[in-house]
mmCIF file with all atom_site columns, C-alpha atoms and ligand atoms in Angstrom:
data_model
loop_
_atom_site.group_PDB
_atom_site.id
_atom_site.type_symbol
_atom_site.label_atom_id
_atom_site.label_alt_id
_atom_site.label_comp_id
_atom_site.label_asym_id
_atom_site.label_entity_id
_atom_site.label_seq_id
_atom_site.pdbx_PDB_ins_code
_atom_site.Cartn_x
_atom_site.Cartn_y
_atom_site.Cartn_z
_atom_site.occupancy
_atom_site.B_iso_or_equiv
_atom_site.pdbx_formal_charge
_atom_site.auth_seq_id
_atom_site.auth_comp_id
_atom_site.auth_asym_id
_atom_site.auth_atom_id
_atom_site.pdbx_PDB_model_num
ATOM   1   C  CA  . MET A 1 1   ? 59.056  40.525  9.999   1.00 0.00 ? 1   MET A CA  1
ATOM   2   C  CA  . SER A 1 2   ? 56.368  39.406  7.601   1.00 0.00 ? 2   SER A CA  1
ATOM   3   C  CA  . GLY A 1 3   ? 56.995  35.774  8.689   1.00 0.00 ? 3   GLY A CA  1
ATOM   4   C  CA  . LEU A 1 4   ? 56.252  36.632  12.321  1.00 0.00 ? 4   LEU A CA  1
ATOM   5   C  CA  . LYS A 1 5   ? 53.150  38.513  11.290  1.00 0.00 ? 5   LYS A CA  1
ATOM   6   C  CA  . ASP A 1 6   ? 51.880  35.490  9.337   1.00 0.00 ? 6   ASP A CA  1
ATOM   7   C  CA  . VAL A 1 7   ? 52.421  33.227  12.347  1.00 0.00 ? 7   VAL A CA  1
ATOM   8   C  CA  . TYR A 1 8   ? 50.540  35.674  14.558  1.00 0.00 ? 8   TYR A CA  1
ATOM   9   C  CA  . GLU A 1 9   ? 47.637  35.935  12.057  1.00 0.00 ? 9   GLU A CA  1
ATOM   10  C  CA  . SER A 1 10  ? 47.408  32.132  11.733  1.00 0.00 ? 10  SER A CA  1
ATOM   11  C  CA  . ALA A 1 11  ? 47.411  31.633  15.500  1.00 0.00 ? 11  ALA A CA  1
ATOM   12  C  CA  . ARG A 1 12  ? 44.696  34.247  15.858  1.00 0.00 ? 12  ARG A CA  1
ATOM   13  C  CA  . GLU A 1 13  ? 42.501  32.530  13.226  1.00 0.00 ? 13  GLU A CA  1
ATOM   14  C  CA  . ILE A 1 14  ? 43.033  29.104  14.845  1.00 0.00 ? 14  ILE A CA  1
ATOM   15  C  CA  . GLY A 1 15  ? 42.131  30.616  18.211  1.00 0.00 ? 15  GLY A CA  1
ATOM   16  C  CA  . LYS A 1 16  ? 38.947  32.100  16.736  1.00 0.00 ? 16  LYS A CA  1
ATOM   17  C  CA  . ALA A 1 17  ? 37.973  28.760  15.164  1.00 0.00 ? 17  ALA A CA  1
ATOM   18  C  CA  . MET A 1 18  ? 38.645  26.821  18.371  1.00 0.00 ? 18  MET A CA  1
ATOM   19  C  CA  . GLY A 1 19  ? 36.608  29.384  20.306  1.00 0.00 ? 19  GLY A CA  1
ATOM   20  C  CA  . LEU A 1 20  ? 33.659  28.896  17.970  1.00 0.00 ? 20  LEU A CA  1
ATOM   21  C  CA  . THR A 1 21  ? 33.977  25.097  18.234  1.00 0.00 ? 21  THR A CA  1
ATOM   22  C  CA  . LEU A 1 22  ? 34.017  25.220  22.038  1.00 0.00 ? 22  LEU A CA  1
ATOM   23  C  CA  . LYS A 1 23  ? 31.100  27.649  22.146  1.00 0.00 ? 23  LYS A CA  1
ATOM   24  C  CA  . THR A 1 24  ? 29.023  25.392  19.826  1.00 0.00 ? 24  THR A CA  1
ATOM   25  C  CA  . LEU A 1 25  ? 29.919  22.321  21.900  1.00 0.00 ? 25  LEU A CA  1
ATOM   26  C  CA  . ALA A 1 26  ? 28.772  24.034  25.067  1.00 0.00 ? 26  ALA A CA  1
ATOM   27  C  CA  . THR A 1 27  ? 25.589  25.678  23.791  1.00 0.00 ? 27  THR A CA  1
ATOM   28  C  CA  . GLU A 1 28  ? 24.102  23.549  20.986  1.00 0.00 ? 28  GLU A CA  1
ATOM   29  C  CA  . LYS A 1 29  ? 22.573  20.077  21.058  1.00 0.00 ? 29  LYS A CA  1
ATOM   30  C  CA  . PRO A 1 30  ? 23.992  17.446  18.671  1.00 0.00 ? 30  PRO A CA  1
ATOM   31  C  CA  . ILE A 1 31  ? 22.040  17.050  15.442  1.00 0.00 ? 31  ILE A CA  1
ATOM   32  C  CA  . THR A 1 32  ? 23.043  13.385  15.066  1.00 0.00 ? 32  THR A CA  1
ATOM   33  C  CA  . VAL A 1 33  ? 21.163  10.514  16.767  1.00 0.00 ? 33  VAL A CA  1
ATOM   34  C  CA  . GLU A 1 34  ? 22.265  7.111   18.084  1.00 0.00 ? 34  GLU A CA  1
ATOM   35  C  CA  . TYR A 1 35  ? 20.465  5.173   15.344  1.00 0.00 ? 35  TYR A CA  1
ATOM   36  C  CA  . PRO A 1 36  ? 19.057  2.505   15.554  1.00 0.00 ? 36  PRO A CA  1
ATOM   37  C  CA  . ASP A 1 37  ? 18.728  2.765   19.368  1.00 0.00 ? 37  ASP A CA  1
ATOM   38  C  CA  . GLN A 1 38  ? 17.228  6.214   18.978  1.00 0.00 ? 38  GLN A CA  1
ATOM   39  C  CA  . PRO A 1 39  ? 14.493  6.621   16.329  1.00 0.00 ? 39  PRO A CA  1
ATOM   40  C  CA  . MET A 1 40  ? 15.316  8.934   13.475  1.00 0.00 ? 40  MET A CA  1
ATOM   41  C  CA  . ALA A 1 41  ? 12.808  11.576  12.447  1.00 0.00 ? 41  ALA A CA  1
ATOM   42  C  CA  . VAL A 1 42  ? 12.071  11.792  8.728   1.00 0.00 ? 42  VAL A CA  1
ATOM   43  C  CA  . TYR A 1 43  ? 10.459  14.574  6.753   1.00 0.00 ? 43  TYR A CA  1
ATOM   44  C  CA  . PRO A 1 44  ? 6.711   14.251  6.019   1.00 0.00 ? 44  PRO A CA  1
ATOM   45  C  CA  . ARG A 1 45  ? 7.349   13.800  2.291   1.00 0.00 ? 45  ARG A CA  1
ATOM   46  C  CA  . PHE A 1 46  ? 9.999   11.113  2.866   1.00 0.00 ? 46  PHE A CA  1
ATOM   47  C  CA  . ARG A 1 47  ? 9.417   7.961   0.800   1.00 0.00 ? 47  ARG A CA  1
ATOM   48  C  CA  . GLY A 1 48  ? 10.277  4.710   2.565   1.00 0.00 ? 48  GLY A CA  1
ATOM   49  C  CA  . ARG A 1 49  ? 9.002   1.124   2.422   1.00 0.00 ? 49  ARG A CA  1
ATOM   50  C  CA  . HIS A 1 50  ? 5.857   0.538   0.393   1.00 0.00 ? 50  HIS A CA  1
ATOM   51  C  CA  . GLU A 1 51  ? 2.488   -0.339  1.889   1.00 0.00 ? 51  GLU A CA  1
ATOM   52  C  CA  . LEU A 1 52  ? -0.752  -1.575  0.367   1.00 0.00 ? 52  LEU A CA  1
ATOM   53  C  CA  . ARG A 1 53  ? -3.737  0.054   2.008   1.00 0.00 ? 53  ARG A CA  1
ATOM   54  C  CA  . ARG A 1 54  ? -7.254  -1.177  2.763   1.00 0.00 ? 54  ARG A CA  1
ATOM   55  C  CA  . TYR A 1 55  ? -10.547 0.678   3.087   1.00 0.00 ? 55  TYR A CA  1
ATOM   56  C  CA  . GLU A 1 56  ? -12.034 1.076   6.566   1.00 0.00 ? 56  GLU A CA  1
ATOM   57  C  CA  . ASN A 1 57  ? -14.351 -1.897  5.923   1.00 0.00 ? 57  ASN A CA  1
ATOM   58  C  CA  . GLY A 1 58  ? -11.273 -4.096  5.398   1.00 0.00 ? 58  GLY A CA  1
ATOM   59  C  CA  . MET A 1 59  ? -11.518 -4.345  1.610   1.00 0.00 ? 59  MET A CA  1
ATOM   60  C  CA  . GLU A 1 60  ? -8.285  -4.034  -0.311  1.00 0.00 ? 60  GLU A CA  1
ATOM   61  C  CA  . ARG A 1 61  ? -7.948  -0.765  -2.211  1.00 0.00 ? 61  ARG A CA  1
ATOM   62  C  CA  . CYS A 1 62  ? -5.928  -2.379  -4.994  1.00 0.00 ? 62  CYS A CA  1
ATOM   63  C  CA  . ILE A 1 63  ? -8.067  -3.220  -8.019  1.00 0.00 ? 63  ILE A CA  1
ATOM   64  C  CA  . GLY A 1 64  ? -5.296  -4.943  -9.959  1.00 0.00 ? 64  GLY A CA  1
ATOM   65  C  CA  . CYS A 1 65  ? -5.197  -2.331  -12.733 1.00 0.00 ? 65  CYS A CA  1
ATOM   66  C  CA  . CYS A 1 66  ? -1.390  -2.595  -13.111 1.00 0.00 ? 66  CYS A CA  1
ATOM   67  C  CA  . LEU A 1 67  ? -0.947  1.176   -13.607 1.00 0.00 ? 67  LEU A CA  1
ATOM   68  C  CA  . CYS A 1 68  ? 1.724   1.197   -10.903 1.00 0.00 ? 68  CYS A CA  1
ATOM   69  C  CA  . GLU A 1 69  ? 3.578   -1.598  -12.672 1.00 0.00 ? 69  GLU A CA  1
ATOM   70  C  CA  . ALA A 1 70  ? 3.456   0.323   -15.961 1.00 0.00 ? 70  ALA A CA  1
ATOM   71  C  CA  . ALA A 1 71  ? 4.587   3.561   -14.302 1.00 0.00 ? 71  ALA A CA  1
ATOM   72  C  CA  . CYS A 1 72  ? 7.575   2.054   -12.508 1.00 0.00 ? 72  CYS A CA  1
ATOM   73  C  CA  . PRO A 1 73  ? 10.758  3.136   -14.310 1.00 0.00 ? 73  PRO A CA  1
ATOM   74  C  CA  . THR A 1 74  ? 12.828  0.231   -12.988 1.00 0.00 ? 74  THR A CA  1
ATOM   75  C  CA  . GLY A 1 75  ? 10.427  -2.703  -13.345 1.00 0.00 ? 75  GLY A CA  1
ATOM   76  C  CA  . ALA A 1 76  ? 10.349  -3.165  -9.572  1.00 0.00 ? 76  ALA A CA  1
ATOM   77  C  CA  . ILE A 1 77  ? 6.623   -4.004  -9.365  1.00 0.00 ? 77  ILE A CA  1
ATOM   78  C  CA  . TYR A 1 78  ? 4.916   -7.209  -10.433 1.00 0.00 ? 78  TYR A CA  1
ATOM   79  C  CA  . VAL A 1 79  ? 1.115   -7.457  -10.385 1.00 0.00 ? 79  VAL A CA  1
ATOM   80  C  CA  . GLU A 1 80  ? -1.061  -10.389 -11.345 1.00 0.00 ? 80  GLU A CA  1
ATOM   81  C  CA  . ALA A 1 81  ? -4.754  -9.515  -11.364 1.00 0.00 ? 81  ALA A CA  1
ATOM   82  C  CA  . GLU A 1 82  ? -7.721  -11.818 -10.765 1.00 0.00 ? 82  GLU A CA  1
ATOM   83  C  CA  . GLU A 1 83  ? -11.499 -11.391 -11.151 1.00 0.00 ? 83  GLU A CA  1
ATOM   84  C  CA  . ASN A 1 84  ? -13.356 -10.810 -7.886  1.00 0.00 ? 84  ASN A CA  1
ATOM   85  C  CA  . ASP A 1 85  ? -15.843 -13.441 -6.740  1.00 0.00 ? 85  ASP A CA  1
ATOM   86  C  CA  . PRO A 1 86  ? -19.142 -11.416 -6.647  1.00 0.00 ? 86  PRO A CA  1
ATOM   87  C  CA  . ASP A 1 87  ? -20.186 -13.271 -3.487  1.00 0.00 ? 87  ASP A CA  1
ATOM   88  C  CA  . ASN A 1 88  ? -16.921 -12.652 -1.716  1.00 0.00 ? 88  ASN A CA  1
ATOM   89  C  CA  . PRO A 1 89  ? -15.113 -9.689  -3.315  1.00 0.00 ? 89  PRO A CA  1
ATOM   90  C  CA  . ILE A 1 90  ? -11.644 -8.757  -2.122  1.00 0.00 ? 90  ILE A CA  1
ATOM   91  C  CA  . SER A 1 91  ? -11.755 -5.217  -3.533  1.00 0.00 ? 91  SER A CA  1
ATOM   92  C  CA  . PRO A 1 92  ? -14.624 -2.930  -4.631  1.00 0.00 ? 92  PRO A CA  1
ATOM   93  C  CA  . GLY A 1 93  ? -13.611 -3.242  -8.294  1.00 0.00 ? 93  GLY A CA  1
ATOM   94  C  CA  . GLU A 1 94  ? -14.105 -6.072  -10.764 1.00 0.00 ? 94  GLU A CA  1
ATOM   95  C  CA  . ARG A 1 95  ? -10.620 -7.330  -10.047 1.00 0.00 ? 95  ARG A CA  1
ATOM   96  C  CA  . HIS A 1 96  ? -8.043  -7.446  -7.285  1.00 0.00 ? 96  HIS A CA  1
ATOM   97  C  CA  . ALA A 1 97  ? -4.332  -8.209  -7.169  1.00 0.00 ? 97  ALA A CA  1
ATOM   98  C  CA  . LYS A 1 98  ? -3.826  -11.944 -6.800  1.00 0.00 ? 98  LYS A CA  1
ATOM   99  C  CA  . VAL A 1 99  ? -0.067  -11.373 -6.725  1.00 0.00 ? 99  VAL A CA  1
ATOM   100 C  CA  . TYR A 1 100 ? 1.603   -8.081  -5.842  1.00 0.00 ? 100 TYR A CA  1
ATOM   101 C  CA  . GLU A 1 101 ? 5.345   -7.834  -5.365  1.00 0.00 ? 101 GLU A CA  1
ATOM   102 C  CA  . VAL A 1 102 ? 7.821   -4.985  -4.955  1.00 0.00 ? 102 VAL A CA  1
ATOM   103 C  CA  . ASN A 1 103 ? 11.508  -5.672  -5.521  1.00 0.00 ? 103 ASN A CA  1
ATOM   104 C  CA  . LEU A 1 104 ? 13.297  -3.249  -3.211  1.00 0.00 ? 104 LEU A CA  1
ATOM   105 C  CA  . LEU A 1 105 ? 16.649  -3.995  -4.838  1.00 0.00 ? 105 LEU A CA  1
ATOM   106 C  CA  . ARG A 1 106 ? 15.362  -2.405  -8.045  1.00 0.00 ? 106 ARG A CA  1
ATOM   107 C  CA  . CYS A 1 107 ? 13.294  0.353   -6.464  1.00 0.00 ? 107 CYS A CA  1
ATOM   108 C  CA  . ILE A 1 108 ? 14.678  3.891   -6.523  1.00 0.00 ? 108 ILE A CA  1
ATOM   109 C  CA  . PHE A 1 109 ? 11.879  5.247   -4.266  1.00 0.00 ? 109 PHE A CA  1
ATOM   110 C  CA  . CYS A 1 110 ? 10.754  7.738   -6.893  1.00 0.00 ? 110 CYS A CA  1
ATOM   111 C  CA  . GLY A 1 111 ? 7.081   7.522   -5.903  1.00 0.00 ? 111 GLY A CA  1
ATOM   112 C  CA  . ASP A 1 112 ? 5.788   7.101   -9.477  1.00 0.00 ? 112 ASP A CA  1
ATOM   113 C  CA  . CYS A 1 113 ? 3.777   4.016   -8.456  1.00 0.00 ? 113 CYS A CA  1
ATOM   114 C  CA  . GLU A 1 114 ? 2.068   6.006   -5.705  1.00 0.00 ? 114 GLU A CA  1
ATOM   115 C  CA  . ARG A 1 115 ? 1.248   8.826   -8.129  1.00 0.00 ? 115 ARG A CA  1
ATOM   116 C  CA  . ALA A 1 116 ? -0.104  6.434   -10.784 1.00 0.00 ? 116 ALA A CA  1
ATOM   117 C  CA  . CYS A 1 117 ? -2.453  4.550   -8.454  1.00 0.00 ? 117 CYS A CA  1
ATOM   118 C  CA  . PRO A 1 118 ? -6.114  5.580   -8.956  1.00 0.00 ? 118 PRO A CA  1
ATOM   119 C  CA  . THR A 1 119 ? -7.246  4.230   -5.568  1.00 0.00 ? 119 THR A CA  1
ATOM   120 C  CA  . GLU A 1 120 ? -4.335  5.345   -3.330  1.00 0.00 ? 120 GLU A CA  1
ATOM   121 C  CA  . ALA A 1 121 ? -3.671  1.673   -2.645  1.00 0.00 ? 121 ALA A CA  1
ATOM   122 C  CA  . ILE A 1 122 ? 0.106   1.668   -2.939  1.00 0.00 ? 122 ILE A CA  1
ATOM   123 C  CA  . VAL A 1 123 ? 1.890   4.277   -0.837  1.00 0.00 ? 123 VAL A CA  1
ATOM   124 C  CA  . LEU A 1 124 ? 5.430   4.807   0.332   1.00 0.00 ? 124 LEU A CA  1
ATOM   125 C  CA  . GLY A 1 125 ? 5.479   5.152   4.096   1.00 0.00 ? 125 GLY A CA  1
ATOM   126 C  CA  . HIS A 1 126 ? 8.103   6.286   6.556   1.00 0.00 ? 126 HIS A CA  1
ATOM   127 C  CA  . TYR A 1 127 ? 9.610   2.922   7.483   1.00 0.00 ? 127 TYR A CA  1
ATOM   128 C  CA  . ILE A 1 128 ? 13.353  2.977   6.744   1.00 0.00 ? 128 ILE A CA  1
ATOM   129 C  CA  . ASP A 1 129 ? 14.838  -0.082  8.499   1.00 0.00 ? 129 ASP A CA  1
ATOM   130 C  CA  . LEU A 1 130 ? 15.360  -2.022  5.264   1.00 0.00 ? 130 LEU A CA  1
ATOM   131 C  CA  . ALA A 1 131 ? 18.752  -3.645  5.866   1.00 0.00 ? 131 ALA A CA  1
ATOM   132 C  CA  . SER A 1 132 ? 19.024  -7.423  5.616   1.00 0.00 ? 132 SER A CA  1
ATOM   133 C  CA  . TYR A 1 133 ? 21.673  -10.073 4.962   1.00 0.00 ? 133 TYR A CA  1
ATOM   134 C  CA  . ASP A 1 134 ? 19.255  -12.120 2.837   1.00 0.00 ? 134 ASP A CA  1
ATOM   135 C  CA  . ARG A 1 135 ? 18.399  -10.917 -0.676  1.00 0.00 ? 135 ARG A CA  1
ATOM   136 C  CA  . ARG A 1 136 ? 15.027  -12.680 -0.475  1.00 0.00 ? 136 ARG A CA  1
ATOM   137 C  CA  . ASP A 1 137 ? 13.954  -10.199 2.230   1.00 0.00 ? 137 ASP A CA  1
ATOM   138 C  CA  . PHE A 1 138 ? 13.994  -7.452  -0.389  1.00 0.00 ? 138 PHE A CA  1
ATOM   139 C  CA  . ILE A 1 139 ? 11.086  -8.918  -2.339  1.00 0.00 ? 139 ILE A CA  1
ATOM   140 C  CA  . LEU A 1 140 ? 7.983   -7.605  -0.586  1.00 0.00 ? 140 LEU A CA  1
ATOM   141 C  CA  . THR A 1 141 ? 4.998   -9.881  -1.110  1.00 0.00 ? 141 THR A CA  1
ATOM   142 C  CA  . LYS A 1 142 ? 1.384   -8.782  -1.042  1.00 0.00 ? 142 LYS A CA  1
ATOM   143 C  CA  . GLU A 1 143 ? 1.117   -10.047 2.562   1.00 0.00 ? 143 GLU A CA  1
ATOM   144 C  CA  . ASP A 1 144 ? 4.195   -8.012  3.557   1.00 0.00 ? 144 ASP A CA  1
ATOM   145 C  CA  . LEU A 1 145 ? 2.731   -4.951  1.874   1.00 0.00 ? 145 LEU A CA  1
ATOM   146 C  CA  . LEU A 1 146 ? -0.684  -5.315  3.496   1.00 0.00 ? 146 LEU A CA  1
ATOM   147 C  CA  . ASN A 1 147 ? 0.936   -5.735  6.931   1.00 0.00 ? 147 ASN A CA  1
ATOM   148 C  CA  . PRO A 1 148 ? 3.699   -3.129  7.194   1.00 0.00 ? 148 PRO A CA  1
ATOM   149 C  CA  . PRO A 1 149 ? 5.859   -3.045  10.347  1.00 0.00 ? 149 PRO A CA  1
ATOM   150 C  CA  . GLU A 1 150 ? 4.772   0.498   11.154  1.00 0.00 ? 150 GLU A CA  1
ATOM   151 C  CA  . PRO A 1 151 ? 1.449   1.159   9.440   1.00 0.00 ? 151 PRO A CA  1
ATOM   152 C  CA  . ASN A 1 152 ? 0.947   4.746   8.521   1.00 0.00 ? 152 ASN A CA  1
ATOM   153 C  CA  . THR A 1 153 ? -0.991  5.947   5.576   1.00 0.00 ? 153 THR A CA  1
ATOM   154 C  CA  . ILE A 1 154 ? 0.949   8.876   4.246   1.00 0.00 ? 154 ILE A CA  1
ATOM   155 C  CA  . ILE A 1 155 ? -0.728  10.436  1.247   1.00 0.00 ? 155 ILE A CA  1
ATOM   156 C  CA  . ARG A 1 156 ? 1.333   13.194  -0.298  1.00 0.00 ? 156 ARG A CA  1
ATOM   157 C  CA  . PRO A 1 157 ? -0.337  16.110  -2.001  1.00 0.00 ? 157 PRO A CA  1
ATOM   158 C  CA  . ALA A 1 158 ? -0.311  15.779  -5.776  1.00 0.00 ? 158 ALA A CA  1
ATOM   159 C  CA  . GLY A 1 159 ? 2.341   17.634  -7.696  1.00 0.00 ? 159 GLY A CA  1
HETATM 160 S  S1  . SF4 B 2 .   ? 8.959   3.977   -5.973  1.00 0.00 ? 201 SF4 B S1  1
HETATM 161 FE FE1 . SF4 B 2 .   ? 9.477   4.192   -8.173  1.00 0.00 ? 201 SF4 B FE1 1
HETATM 162 S  S2  . SF4 B 2 .   ? 11.018  2.628   -8.553  1.00 0.00 ? 201 SF4 B S2  1
HETATM 163 FE FE2 . SF4 B 2 .   ? 10.046  2.112   -6.600  1.00 0.00 ? 201 SF4 B FE2 1
HETATM 164 S  S3  . SF4 B 2 .   ? 8.423   0.671   -7.101  1.00 0.00 ? 201 SF4 B S3  1
HETATM 165 FE FE3 . SF4 B 2 .   ? 7.496   2.717   -7.096  1.00 0.00 ? 201 SF4 B FE3 1
HETATM 166 S  S4  . SF4 B 2 .   ? 7.661   3.450   -9.232  1.00 0.00 ? 201 SF4 B S4  1
HETATM 167 FE FE4 . SF4 B 2 .   ? 9.044   1.702   -9.015  1.00 0.00 ? 201 SF4 B FE4 1
HETATM 168 S  S1  . SF4 B 2 .   ? -1.722  -0.547  -6.482  1.00 0.00 ? 202 SF4 B S1  1
HETATM 169 FE FE1 . SF4 B 2 .   ? -3.035  0.918   -7.537  1.00 0.00 ? 202 SF4 B FE1 1
HETATM 170 S  S2  . SF4 B 2 .   ? -2.113  1.187   -9.562  1.00 0.00 ? 202 SF4 B S2  1
HETATM 171 FE FE2 . SF4 B 2 .   ? -1.233  -0.695  -8.672  1.00 0.00 ? 202 SF4 B FE2 1
HETATM 172 S  S3  . SF4 B 2 .   ? -2.518  -2.340  -9.419  1.00 0.00 ? 202 SF4 B S3  1
HETATM 173 FE FE3 . SF4 B 2 .   ? -3.332  -1.738  -7.448  1.00 0.00 ? 202 SF4 B FE3 1
HETATM 174 S  S4  . SF4 B 2 .   ? -4.911  -0.189  -7.918  1.00 0.00 ? 202 SF4 B S4  1
HETATM 175 FE FE4 . SF4 B 2 .   ? -3.657  -0.420  -9.762  1.00 0.00 ? 202 SF4 B FE4 1
#
């Protein structure tokens, strides 16, 4: 008798679960998207591909101080600074970054570089399409960083 009861209980539970599944299928929209055909929304604090920002007058914000390089826990940033030509300065400071590279294969997207930067020059945006078959594509040069595929200047609140 107890065997029959168990079978009945199991069938009832399966029926309940199937009912819930069918109800959810009929009433709720899917939470997945057909990426990459359909863009994927990310949270405002999401940290994606790096960008180097400029001021509104076109000057580069980066002053070549190397604080981001020092703050990076994985050694993913390489900066080579150069004195500005007073007649044709590239940044408002005494120096600018002659070379600026980010190695995305080392980066863990922690945001420490962004937090260390005194001029909000380096930021992590929302661009996430980082896949490539060529390892060289994962070294972002200064030109790549100054011209991101989807420019947006996300500045996260401190803390
Ligand atoms: S996000 Fe973190 S790991 Fe990546 S470059 Fe910046 S400091 Fe380095
Ligand atoms: S990005 Fe910011 S922290 Fe890094 S070298 Fe330039 S000014 Fe300094």
